[in-house]
PDB file of C-alpha atoms and ligand atoms in Angstrom:
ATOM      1  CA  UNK A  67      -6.597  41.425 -38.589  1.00  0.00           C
ATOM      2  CA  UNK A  68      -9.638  39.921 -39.734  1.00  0.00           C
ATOM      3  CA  UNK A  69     -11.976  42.578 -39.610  1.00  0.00           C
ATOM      4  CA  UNK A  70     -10.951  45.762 -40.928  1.00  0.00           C
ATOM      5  CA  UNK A  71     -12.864  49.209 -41.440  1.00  0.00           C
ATOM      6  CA  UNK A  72     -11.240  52.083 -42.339  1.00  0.00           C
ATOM      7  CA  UNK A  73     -12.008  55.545 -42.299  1.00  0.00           C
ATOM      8  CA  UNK A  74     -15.953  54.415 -43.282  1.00  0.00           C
ATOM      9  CA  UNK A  75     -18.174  57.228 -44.437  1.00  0.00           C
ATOM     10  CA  UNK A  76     -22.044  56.362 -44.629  1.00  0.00           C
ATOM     11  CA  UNK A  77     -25.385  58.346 -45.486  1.00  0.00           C
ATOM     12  CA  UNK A  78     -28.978  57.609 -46.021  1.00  0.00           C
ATOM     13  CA  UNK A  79     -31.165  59.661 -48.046  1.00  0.00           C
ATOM     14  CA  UNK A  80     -32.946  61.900 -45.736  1.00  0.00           C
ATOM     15  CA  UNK A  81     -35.947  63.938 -47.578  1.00  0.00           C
ATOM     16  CA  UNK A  82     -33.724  66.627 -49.822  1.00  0.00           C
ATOM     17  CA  UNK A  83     -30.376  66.004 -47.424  1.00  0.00           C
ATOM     18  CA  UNK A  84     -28.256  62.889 -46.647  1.00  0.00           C
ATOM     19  CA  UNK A  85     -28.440  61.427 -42.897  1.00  0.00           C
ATOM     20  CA  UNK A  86     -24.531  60.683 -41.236  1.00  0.00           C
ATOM     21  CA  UNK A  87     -24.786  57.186 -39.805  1.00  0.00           C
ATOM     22  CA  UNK A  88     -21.199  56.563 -40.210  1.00  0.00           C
ATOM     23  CA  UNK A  89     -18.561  59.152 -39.652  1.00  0.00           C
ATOM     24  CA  UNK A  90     -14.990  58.741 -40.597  1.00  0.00           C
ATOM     25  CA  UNK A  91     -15.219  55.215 -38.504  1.00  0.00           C
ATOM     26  CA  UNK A  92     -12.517  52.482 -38.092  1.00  0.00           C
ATOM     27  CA  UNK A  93     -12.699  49.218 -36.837  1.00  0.00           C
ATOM     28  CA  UNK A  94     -10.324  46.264 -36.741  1.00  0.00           C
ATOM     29  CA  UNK A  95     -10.699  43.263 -35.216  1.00  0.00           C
ATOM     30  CA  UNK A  96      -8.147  40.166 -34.305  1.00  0.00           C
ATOM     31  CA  UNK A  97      -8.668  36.466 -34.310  1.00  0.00           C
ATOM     32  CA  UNK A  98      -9.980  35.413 -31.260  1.00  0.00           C
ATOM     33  CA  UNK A  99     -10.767  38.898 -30.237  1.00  0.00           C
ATOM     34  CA  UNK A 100     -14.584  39.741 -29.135  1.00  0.00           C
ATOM     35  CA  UNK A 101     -15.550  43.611 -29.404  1.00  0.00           C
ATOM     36  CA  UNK A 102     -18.471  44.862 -28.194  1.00  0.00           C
ATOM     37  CA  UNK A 103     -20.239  48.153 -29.467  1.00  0.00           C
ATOM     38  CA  UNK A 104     -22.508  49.896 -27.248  1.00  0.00           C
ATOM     39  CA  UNK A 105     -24.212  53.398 -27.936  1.00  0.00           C
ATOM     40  CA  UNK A 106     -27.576  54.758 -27.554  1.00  0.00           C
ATOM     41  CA  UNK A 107     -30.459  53.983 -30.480  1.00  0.00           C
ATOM     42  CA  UNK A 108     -30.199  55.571 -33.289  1.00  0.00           C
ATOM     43  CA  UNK A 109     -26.027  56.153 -32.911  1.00  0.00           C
ATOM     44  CA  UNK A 110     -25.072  53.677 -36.141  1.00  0.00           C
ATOM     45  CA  UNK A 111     -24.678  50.504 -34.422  1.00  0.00           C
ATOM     46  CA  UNK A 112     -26.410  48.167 -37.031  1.00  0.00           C
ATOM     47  CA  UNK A 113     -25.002  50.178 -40.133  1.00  0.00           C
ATOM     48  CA  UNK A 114     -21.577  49.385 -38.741  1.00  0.00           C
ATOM     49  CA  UNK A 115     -22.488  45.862 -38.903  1.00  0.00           C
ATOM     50  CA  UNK A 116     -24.181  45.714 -42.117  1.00  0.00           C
ATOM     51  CA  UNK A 117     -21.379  47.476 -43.722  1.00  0.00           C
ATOM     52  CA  UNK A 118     -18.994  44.860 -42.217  1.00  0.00           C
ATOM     53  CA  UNK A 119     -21.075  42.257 -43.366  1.00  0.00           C
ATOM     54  CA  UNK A 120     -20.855  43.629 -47.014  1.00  0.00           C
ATOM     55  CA  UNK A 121     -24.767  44.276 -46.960  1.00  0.00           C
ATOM     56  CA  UNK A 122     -24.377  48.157 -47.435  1.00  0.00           C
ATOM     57  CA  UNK A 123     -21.648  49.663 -49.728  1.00  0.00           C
ATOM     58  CA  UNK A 124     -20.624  52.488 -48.114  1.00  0.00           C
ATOM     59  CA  UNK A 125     -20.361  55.936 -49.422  1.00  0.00           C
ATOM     60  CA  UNK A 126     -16.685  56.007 -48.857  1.00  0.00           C
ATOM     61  CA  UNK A 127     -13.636  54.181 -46.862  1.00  0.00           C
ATOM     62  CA  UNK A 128     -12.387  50.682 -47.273  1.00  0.00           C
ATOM     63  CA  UNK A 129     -13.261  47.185 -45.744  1.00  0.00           C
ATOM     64  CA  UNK A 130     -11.083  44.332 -45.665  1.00  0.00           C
ATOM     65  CA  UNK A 131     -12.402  40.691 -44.366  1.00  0.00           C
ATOM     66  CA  UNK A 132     -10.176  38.384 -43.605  1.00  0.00           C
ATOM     67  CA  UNK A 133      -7.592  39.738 -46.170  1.00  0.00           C
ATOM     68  CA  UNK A 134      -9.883  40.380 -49.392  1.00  0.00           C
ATOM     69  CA  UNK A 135     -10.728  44.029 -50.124  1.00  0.00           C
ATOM     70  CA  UNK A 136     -14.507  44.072 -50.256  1.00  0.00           C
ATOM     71  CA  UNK A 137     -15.121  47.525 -51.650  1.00  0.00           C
ATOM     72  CA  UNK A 138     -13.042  47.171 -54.698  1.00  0.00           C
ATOM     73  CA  UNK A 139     -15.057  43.399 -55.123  1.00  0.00           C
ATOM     74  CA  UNK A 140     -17.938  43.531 -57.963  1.00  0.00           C
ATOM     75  CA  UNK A 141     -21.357  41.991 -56.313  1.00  0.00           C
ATOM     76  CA  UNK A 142     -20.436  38.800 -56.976  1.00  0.00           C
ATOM     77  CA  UNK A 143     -17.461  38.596 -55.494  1.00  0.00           C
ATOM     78  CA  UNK A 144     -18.845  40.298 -52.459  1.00  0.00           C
ATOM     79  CA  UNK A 145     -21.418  38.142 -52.017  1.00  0.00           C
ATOM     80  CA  UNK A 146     -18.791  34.890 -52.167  1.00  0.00           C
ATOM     81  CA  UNK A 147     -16.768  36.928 -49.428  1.00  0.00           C
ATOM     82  CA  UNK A 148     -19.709  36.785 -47.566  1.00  0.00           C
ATOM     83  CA  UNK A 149     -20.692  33.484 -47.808  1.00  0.00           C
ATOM     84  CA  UNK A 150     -17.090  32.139 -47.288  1.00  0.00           C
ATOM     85  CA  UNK A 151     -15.783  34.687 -44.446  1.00  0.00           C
ATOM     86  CA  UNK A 152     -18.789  35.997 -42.892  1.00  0.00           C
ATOM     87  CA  UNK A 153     -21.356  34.623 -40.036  1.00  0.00           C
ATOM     88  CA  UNK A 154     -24.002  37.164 -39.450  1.00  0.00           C
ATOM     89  CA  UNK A 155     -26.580  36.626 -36.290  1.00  0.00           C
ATOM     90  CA  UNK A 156     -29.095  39.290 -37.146  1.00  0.00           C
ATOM     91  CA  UNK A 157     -31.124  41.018 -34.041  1.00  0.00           C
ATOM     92  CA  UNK A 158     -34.633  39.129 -35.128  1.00  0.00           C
ATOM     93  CA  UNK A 159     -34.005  35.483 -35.185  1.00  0.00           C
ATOM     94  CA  UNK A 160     -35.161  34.914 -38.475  1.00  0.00           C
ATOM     95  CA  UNK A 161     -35.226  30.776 -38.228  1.00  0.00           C
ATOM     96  CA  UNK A 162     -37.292  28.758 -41.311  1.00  0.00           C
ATOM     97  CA  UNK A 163     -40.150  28.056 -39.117  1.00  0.00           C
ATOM     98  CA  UNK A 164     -40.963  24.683 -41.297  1.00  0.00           C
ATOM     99  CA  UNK A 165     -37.071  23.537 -40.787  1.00  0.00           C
ATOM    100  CA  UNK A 166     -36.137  21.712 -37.868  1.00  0.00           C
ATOM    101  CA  UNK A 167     -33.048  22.664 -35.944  1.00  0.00           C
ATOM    102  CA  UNK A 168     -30.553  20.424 -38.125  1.00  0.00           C
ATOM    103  CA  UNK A 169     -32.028  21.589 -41.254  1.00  0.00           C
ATOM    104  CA  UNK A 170     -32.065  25.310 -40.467  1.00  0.00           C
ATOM    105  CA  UNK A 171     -28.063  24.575 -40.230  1.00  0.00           C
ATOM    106  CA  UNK A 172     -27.729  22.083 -43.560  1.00  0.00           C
ATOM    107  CA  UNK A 173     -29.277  24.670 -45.728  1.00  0.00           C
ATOM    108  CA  UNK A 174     -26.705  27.153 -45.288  1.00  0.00           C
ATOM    109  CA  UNK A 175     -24.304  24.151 -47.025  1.00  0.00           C
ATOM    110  CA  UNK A 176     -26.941  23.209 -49.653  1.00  0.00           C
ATOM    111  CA  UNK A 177     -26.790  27.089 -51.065  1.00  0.00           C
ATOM    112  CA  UNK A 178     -23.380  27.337 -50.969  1.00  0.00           C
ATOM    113  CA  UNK A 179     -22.996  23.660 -52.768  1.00  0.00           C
ATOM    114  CA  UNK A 180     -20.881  21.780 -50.252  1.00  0.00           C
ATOM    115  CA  UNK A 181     -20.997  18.527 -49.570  1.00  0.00           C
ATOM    116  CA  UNK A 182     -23.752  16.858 -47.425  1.00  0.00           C
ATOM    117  CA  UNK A 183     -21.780  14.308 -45.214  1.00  0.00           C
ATOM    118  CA  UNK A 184     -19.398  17.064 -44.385  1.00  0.00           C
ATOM    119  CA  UNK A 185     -22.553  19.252 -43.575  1.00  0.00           C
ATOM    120  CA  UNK A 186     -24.155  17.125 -41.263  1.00  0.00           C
ATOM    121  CA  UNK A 187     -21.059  16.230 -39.243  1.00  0.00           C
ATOM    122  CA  UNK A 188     -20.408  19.904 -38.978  1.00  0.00           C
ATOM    123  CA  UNK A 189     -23.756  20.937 -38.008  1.00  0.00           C
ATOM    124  CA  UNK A 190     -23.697  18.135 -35.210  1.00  0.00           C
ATOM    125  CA  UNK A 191     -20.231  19.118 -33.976  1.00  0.00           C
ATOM    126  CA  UNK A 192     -21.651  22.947 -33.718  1.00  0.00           C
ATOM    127  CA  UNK A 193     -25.070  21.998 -32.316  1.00  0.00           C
ATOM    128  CA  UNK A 194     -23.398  19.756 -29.460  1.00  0.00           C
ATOM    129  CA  UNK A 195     -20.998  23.429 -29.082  1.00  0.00           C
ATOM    130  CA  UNK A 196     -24.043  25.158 -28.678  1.00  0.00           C
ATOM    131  CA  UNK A 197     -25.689  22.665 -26.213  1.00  0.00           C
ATOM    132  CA  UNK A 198     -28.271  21.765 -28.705  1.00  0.00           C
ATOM    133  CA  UNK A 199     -27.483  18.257 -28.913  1.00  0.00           C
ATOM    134  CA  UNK A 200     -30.954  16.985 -27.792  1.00  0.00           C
ATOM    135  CA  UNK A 201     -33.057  19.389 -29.998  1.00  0.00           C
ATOM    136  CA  UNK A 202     -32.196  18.935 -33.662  1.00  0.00           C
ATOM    137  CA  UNK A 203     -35.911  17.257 -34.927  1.00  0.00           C
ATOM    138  CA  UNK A 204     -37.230  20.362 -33.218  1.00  0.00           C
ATOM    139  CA  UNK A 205     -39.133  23.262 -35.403  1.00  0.00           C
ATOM    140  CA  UNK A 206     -38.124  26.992 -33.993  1.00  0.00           C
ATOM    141  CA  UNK A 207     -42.000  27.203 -32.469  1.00  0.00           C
ATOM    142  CA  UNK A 208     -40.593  24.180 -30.179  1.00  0.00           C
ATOM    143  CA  UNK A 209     -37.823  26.161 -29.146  1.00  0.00           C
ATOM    144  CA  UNK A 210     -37.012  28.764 -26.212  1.00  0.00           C
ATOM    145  CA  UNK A 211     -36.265  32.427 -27.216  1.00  0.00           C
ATOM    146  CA  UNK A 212     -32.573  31.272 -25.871  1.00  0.00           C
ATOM    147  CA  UNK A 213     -32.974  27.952 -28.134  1.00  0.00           C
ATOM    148  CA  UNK A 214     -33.616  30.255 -31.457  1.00  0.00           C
ATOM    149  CA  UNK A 215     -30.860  32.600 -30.483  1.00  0.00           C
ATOM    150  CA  UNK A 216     -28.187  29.292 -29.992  1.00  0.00           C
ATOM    151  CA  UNK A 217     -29.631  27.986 -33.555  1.00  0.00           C
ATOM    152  CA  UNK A 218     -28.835  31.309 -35.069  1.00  0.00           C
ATOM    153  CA  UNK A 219     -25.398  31.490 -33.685  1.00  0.00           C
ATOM    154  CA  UNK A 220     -24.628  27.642 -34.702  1.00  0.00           C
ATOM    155  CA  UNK A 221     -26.019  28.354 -38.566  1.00  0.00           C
ATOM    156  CA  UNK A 222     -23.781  31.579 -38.510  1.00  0.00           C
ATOM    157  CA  UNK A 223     -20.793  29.283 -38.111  1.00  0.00           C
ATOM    158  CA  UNK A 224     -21.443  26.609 -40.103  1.00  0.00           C
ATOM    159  CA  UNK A 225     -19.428  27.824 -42.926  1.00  0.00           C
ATOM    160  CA  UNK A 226     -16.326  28.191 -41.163  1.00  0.00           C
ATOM    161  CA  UNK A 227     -16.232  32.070 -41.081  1.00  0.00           C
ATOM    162  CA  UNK A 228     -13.444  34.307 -39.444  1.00  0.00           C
ATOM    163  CA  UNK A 229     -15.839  36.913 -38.738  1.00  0.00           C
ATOM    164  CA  UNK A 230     -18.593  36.903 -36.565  1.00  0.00           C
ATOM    165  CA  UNK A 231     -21.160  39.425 -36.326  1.00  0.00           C
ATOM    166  CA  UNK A 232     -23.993  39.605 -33.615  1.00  0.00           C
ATOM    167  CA  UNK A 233     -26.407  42.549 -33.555  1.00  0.00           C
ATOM    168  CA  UNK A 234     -27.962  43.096 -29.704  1.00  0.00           C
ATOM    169  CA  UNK A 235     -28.094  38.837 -29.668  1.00  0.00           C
ATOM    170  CA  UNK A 236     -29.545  38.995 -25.944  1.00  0.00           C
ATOM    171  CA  UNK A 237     -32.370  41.985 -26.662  1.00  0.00           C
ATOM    172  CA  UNK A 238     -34.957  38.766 -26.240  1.00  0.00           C
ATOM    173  CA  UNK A 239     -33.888  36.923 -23.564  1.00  0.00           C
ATOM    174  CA  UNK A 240     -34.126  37.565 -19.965  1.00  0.00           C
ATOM    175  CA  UNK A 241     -31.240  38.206 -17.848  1.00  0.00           C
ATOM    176  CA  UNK A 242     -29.727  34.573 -17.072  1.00  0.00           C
ATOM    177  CA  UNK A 243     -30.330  33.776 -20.244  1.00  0.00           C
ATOM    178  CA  UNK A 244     -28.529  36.605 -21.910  1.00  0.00           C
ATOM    179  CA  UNK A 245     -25.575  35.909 -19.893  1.00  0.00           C
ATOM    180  CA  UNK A 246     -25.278  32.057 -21.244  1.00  0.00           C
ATOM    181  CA  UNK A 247     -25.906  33.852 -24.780  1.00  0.00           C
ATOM    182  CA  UNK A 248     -22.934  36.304 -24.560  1.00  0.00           C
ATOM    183  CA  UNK A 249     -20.419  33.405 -22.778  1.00  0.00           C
ATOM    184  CA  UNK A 250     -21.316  30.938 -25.532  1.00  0.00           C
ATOM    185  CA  UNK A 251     -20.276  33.797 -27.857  1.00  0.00           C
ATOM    186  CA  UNK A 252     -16.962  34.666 -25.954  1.00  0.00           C
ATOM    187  CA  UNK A 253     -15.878  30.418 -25.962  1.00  0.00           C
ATOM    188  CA  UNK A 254     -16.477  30.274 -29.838  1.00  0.00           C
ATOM    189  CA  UNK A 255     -14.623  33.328 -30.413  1.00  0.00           C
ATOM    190  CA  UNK A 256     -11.722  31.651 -28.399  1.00  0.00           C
ATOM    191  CA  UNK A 257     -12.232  28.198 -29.799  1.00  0.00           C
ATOM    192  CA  UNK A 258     -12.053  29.389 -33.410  1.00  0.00           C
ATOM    193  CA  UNK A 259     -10.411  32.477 -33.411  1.00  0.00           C
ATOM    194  CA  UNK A 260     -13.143  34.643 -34.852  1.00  0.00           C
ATOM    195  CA  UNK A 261     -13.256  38.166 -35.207  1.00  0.00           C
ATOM    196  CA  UNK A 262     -16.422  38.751 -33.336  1.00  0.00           C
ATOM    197  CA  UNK A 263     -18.097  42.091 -32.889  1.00  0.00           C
ATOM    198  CA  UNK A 264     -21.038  42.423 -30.823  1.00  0.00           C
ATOM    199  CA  UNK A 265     -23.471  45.416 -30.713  1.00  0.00           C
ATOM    200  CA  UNK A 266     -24.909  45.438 -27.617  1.00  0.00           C
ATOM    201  CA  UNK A 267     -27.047  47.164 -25.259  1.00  0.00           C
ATOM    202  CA  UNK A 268     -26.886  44.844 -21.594  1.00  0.00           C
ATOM    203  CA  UNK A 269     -23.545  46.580 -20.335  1.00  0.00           C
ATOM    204  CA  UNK A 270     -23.764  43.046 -17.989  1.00  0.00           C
ATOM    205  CA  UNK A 271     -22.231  41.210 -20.917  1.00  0.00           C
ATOM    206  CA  UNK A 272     -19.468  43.622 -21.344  1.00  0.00           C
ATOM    207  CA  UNK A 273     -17.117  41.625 -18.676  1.00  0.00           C
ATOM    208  CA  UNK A 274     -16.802  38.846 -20.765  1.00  0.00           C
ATOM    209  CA  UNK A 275     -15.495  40.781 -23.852  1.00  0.00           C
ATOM    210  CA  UNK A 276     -11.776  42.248 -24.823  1.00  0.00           C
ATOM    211  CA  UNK A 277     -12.438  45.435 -26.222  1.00  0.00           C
ATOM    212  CA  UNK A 278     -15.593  47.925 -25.293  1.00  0.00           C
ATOM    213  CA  UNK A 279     -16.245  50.742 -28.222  1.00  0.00           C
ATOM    214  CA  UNK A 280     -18.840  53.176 -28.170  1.00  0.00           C
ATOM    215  CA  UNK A 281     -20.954  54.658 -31.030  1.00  0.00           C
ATOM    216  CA  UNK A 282     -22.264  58.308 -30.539  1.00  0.00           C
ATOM    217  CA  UNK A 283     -23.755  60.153 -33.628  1.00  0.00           C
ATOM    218  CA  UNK A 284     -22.344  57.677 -36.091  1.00  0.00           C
ATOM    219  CA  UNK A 285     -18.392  58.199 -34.647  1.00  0.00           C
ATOM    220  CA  UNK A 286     -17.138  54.959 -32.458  1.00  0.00           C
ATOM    221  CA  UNK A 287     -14.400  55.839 -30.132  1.00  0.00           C
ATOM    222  CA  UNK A 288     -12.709  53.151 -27.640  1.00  0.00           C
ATOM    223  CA  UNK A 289     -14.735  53.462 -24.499  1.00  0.00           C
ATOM    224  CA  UNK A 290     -14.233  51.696 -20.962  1.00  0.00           C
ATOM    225  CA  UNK A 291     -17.491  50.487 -19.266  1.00  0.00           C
ATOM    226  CA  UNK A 292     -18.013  53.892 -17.388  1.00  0.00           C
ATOM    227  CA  UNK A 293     -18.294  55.837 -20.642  1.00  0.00           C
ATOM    228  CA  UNK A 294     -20.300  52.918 -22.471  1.00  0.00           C
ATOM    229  CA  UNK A 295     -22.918  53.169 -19.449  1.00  0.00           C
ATOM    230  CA  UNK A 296     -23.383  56.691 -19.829  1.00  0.00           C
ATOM    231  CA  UNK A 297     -23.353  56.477 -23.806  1.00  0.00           C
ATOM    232  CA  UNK A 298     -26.221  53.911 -23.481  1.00  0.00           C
ATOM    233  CA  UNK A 299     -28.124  56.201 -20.309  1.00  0.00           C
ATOM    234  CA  UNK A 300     -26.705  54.634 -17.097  1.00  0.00           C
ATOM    235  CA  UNK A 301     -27.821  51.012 -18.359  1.00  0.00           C
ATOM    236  CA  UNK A 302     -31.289  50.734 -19.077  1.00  0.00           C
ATOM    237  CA  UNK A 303     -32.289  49.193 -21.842  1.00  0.00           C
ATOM    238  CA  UNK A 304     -34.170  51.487 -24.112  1.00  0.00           C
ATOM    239  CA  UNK A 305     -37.584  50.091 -25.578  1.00  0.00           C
TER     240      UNK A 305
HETATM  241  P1  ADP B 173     -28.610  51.735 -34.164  1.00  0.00           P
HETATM  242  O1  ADP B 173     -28.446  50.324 -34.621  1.00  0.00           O
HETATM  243  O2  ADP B 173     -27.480  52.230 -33.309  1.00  0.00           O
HETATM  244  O3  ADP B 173     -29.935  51.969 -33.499  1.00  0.00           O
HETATM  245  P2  ADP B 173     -28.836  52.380 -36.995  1.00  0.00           P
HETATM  246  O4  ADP B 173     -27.567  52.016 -37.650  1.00  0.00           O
HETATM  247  O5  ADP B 173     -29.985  51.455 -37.169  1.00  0.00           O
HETATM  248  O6  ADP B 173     -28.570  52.695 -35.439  1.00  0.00           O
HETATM  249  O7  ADP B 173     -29.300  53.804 -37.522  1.00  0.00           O
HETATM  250  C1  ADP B 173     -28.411  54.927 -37.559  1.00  0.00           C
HETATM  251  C2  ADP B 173     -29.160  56.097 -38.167  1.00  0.00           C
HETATM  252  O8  ADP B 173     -29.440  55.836 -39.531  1.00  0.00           O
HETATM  253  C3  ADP B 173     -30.503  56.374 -37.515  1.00  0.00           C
HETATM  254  O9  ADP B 173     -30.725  57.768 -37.519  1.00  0.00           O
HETATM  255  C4  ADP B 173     -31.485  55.673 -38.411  1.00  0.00           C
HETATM  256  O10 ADP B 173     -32.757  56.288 -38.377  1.00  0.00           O
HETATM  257  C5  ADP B 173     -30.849  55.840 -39.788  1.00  0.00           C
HETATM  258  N1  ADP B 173     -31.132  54.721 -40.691  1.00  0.00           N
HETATM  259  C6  ADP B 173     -30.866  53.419 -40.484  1.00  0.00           C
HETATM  260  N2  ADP B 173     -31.206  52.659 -41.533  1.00  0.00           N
HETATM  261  C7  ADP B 173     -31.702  53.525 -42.462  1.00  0.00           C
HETATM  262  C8  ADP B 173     -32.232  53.375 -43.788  1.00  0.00           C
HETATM  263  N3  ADP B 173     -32.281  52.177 -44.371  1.00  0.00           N
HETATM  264  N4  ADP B 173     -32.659  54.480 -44.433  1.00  0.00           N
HETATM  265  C9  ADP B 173     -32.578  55.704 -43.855  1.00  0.00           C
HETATM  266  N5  ADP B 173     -32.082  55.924 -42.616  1.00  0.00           N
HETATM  267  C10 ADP B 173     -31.652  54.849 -41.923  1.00  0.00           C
HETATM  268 MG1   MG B 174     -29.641  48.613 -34.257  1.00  0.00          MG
END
């Protein structure tokens, strides 16, 4: 497994009490395998991810990317795993907007000191992947809402990670567009055997993934599409 959670406990403060947004929760996800999480707003969705991504410590359980125990890792160490292991596509595309598209993906090699030559082949093989070819002079206000979201998922790979993490990556984008969004995912998770988990609310995309869980009240239980579409209100989108 690439990806594993186990038994993950997680609170915010919450005036004089502690909020629950993560109850007793386990996760674990295989190479090549693409998980989606669905659940209403509100149910823990992005904690789940920003504890997987090593952003939040949580209160108490363990999490293990691609073989290195992450909670027992000082700051430092965590933030290598991350850099080395993890590819996060946040839900705001959050794109340099002086950078052009090639740039936005060498400057993930430039913090991590690689080398440049390697970069830029890299970045070319991964924009051509992500059927940017065409568009690497342009800056993100040049770009399509689709565009952005294909740049973000192209600079979360560029360091080679086993994990991929996507929260809601089609929440912009209308529906044909979302589609091409989610299938792009599902071929790079395939190509490079990532662990991919998706948090998702467009039960449209669900079709093209392995495994459907769904988040209620900060527990995630293995749900088929039925129980996802009624955990996210008979498939509208909330606002
Ligand atoms: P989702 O992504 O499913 O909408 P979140 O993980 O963002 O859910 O939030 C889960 C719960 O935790 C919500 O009740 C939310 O208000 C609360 N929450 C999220 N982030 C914080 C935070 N930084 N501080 C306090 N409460 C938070
Ligand atoms: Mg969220």
């Amino acid at each position: 497994m690439s990806l594993v959670l186990s038994d993950i406990v997680l609170t915010y403060p919450d005036g004089d009490r502690r909020l629950t947004a993560l109850d007793h929760v386990d996760l674990s996800v295989a190479p090549g395998e693409f998980t989606a999480v669905v659940g209403p707003s509100g149910s823990g969705k992005s904690s789940l991810l920003a504890v997987a991504a090593t952003l939040i410590t949580p209160d108490s359980g363990t999490v293990r990317v691609a073989g290195h125990d992450v909670t027992r890792a000082g700051q430092a160490a965590r933030t290598r795993i991350r850099g080395d292991h993890v590819g996060i596509v946040f839900q705001q595309s959050n794109l340099l907007a002086s950078l052009t598209t090639l740039d936005q993906l060498l400057v993930m090699t430039h913090l991590s000191g690689g080398s440049t030559r390697e970069a830029a082949s890299r970045a070319r093989e991964l924009l051509d992947a992500v059927d940017l070819a065409g568009k690497e002079h342009k800056r993100p206000h040049q770009l399509s809402g689709g565009e952005r979201q294909r740049v973000n998922i192209a600079r979360a790979l560029m360091n080679r990670p086993e994990v991929l993490l996507v929260d809601e990556p089609t929440s912009a984008l209308d529906h044909h567009r979302g589609e091409r969004i989610v299938s792009l995912l599902a071929d790079l998770t395939r190509q490079n055997g990532l662990a991919t988990v998706m948090v998702t609310h467009d039960l449209a995309t669900l079709a093209k993934v392995d495994t459907v869980l769904t988040m209620s009240d900060g527990g995630l239980a293995a749900g088929d599409d039925a129980e996802a579409a009624a955990a996210v209100g008979g498939g509208r989108s909330p606002v």
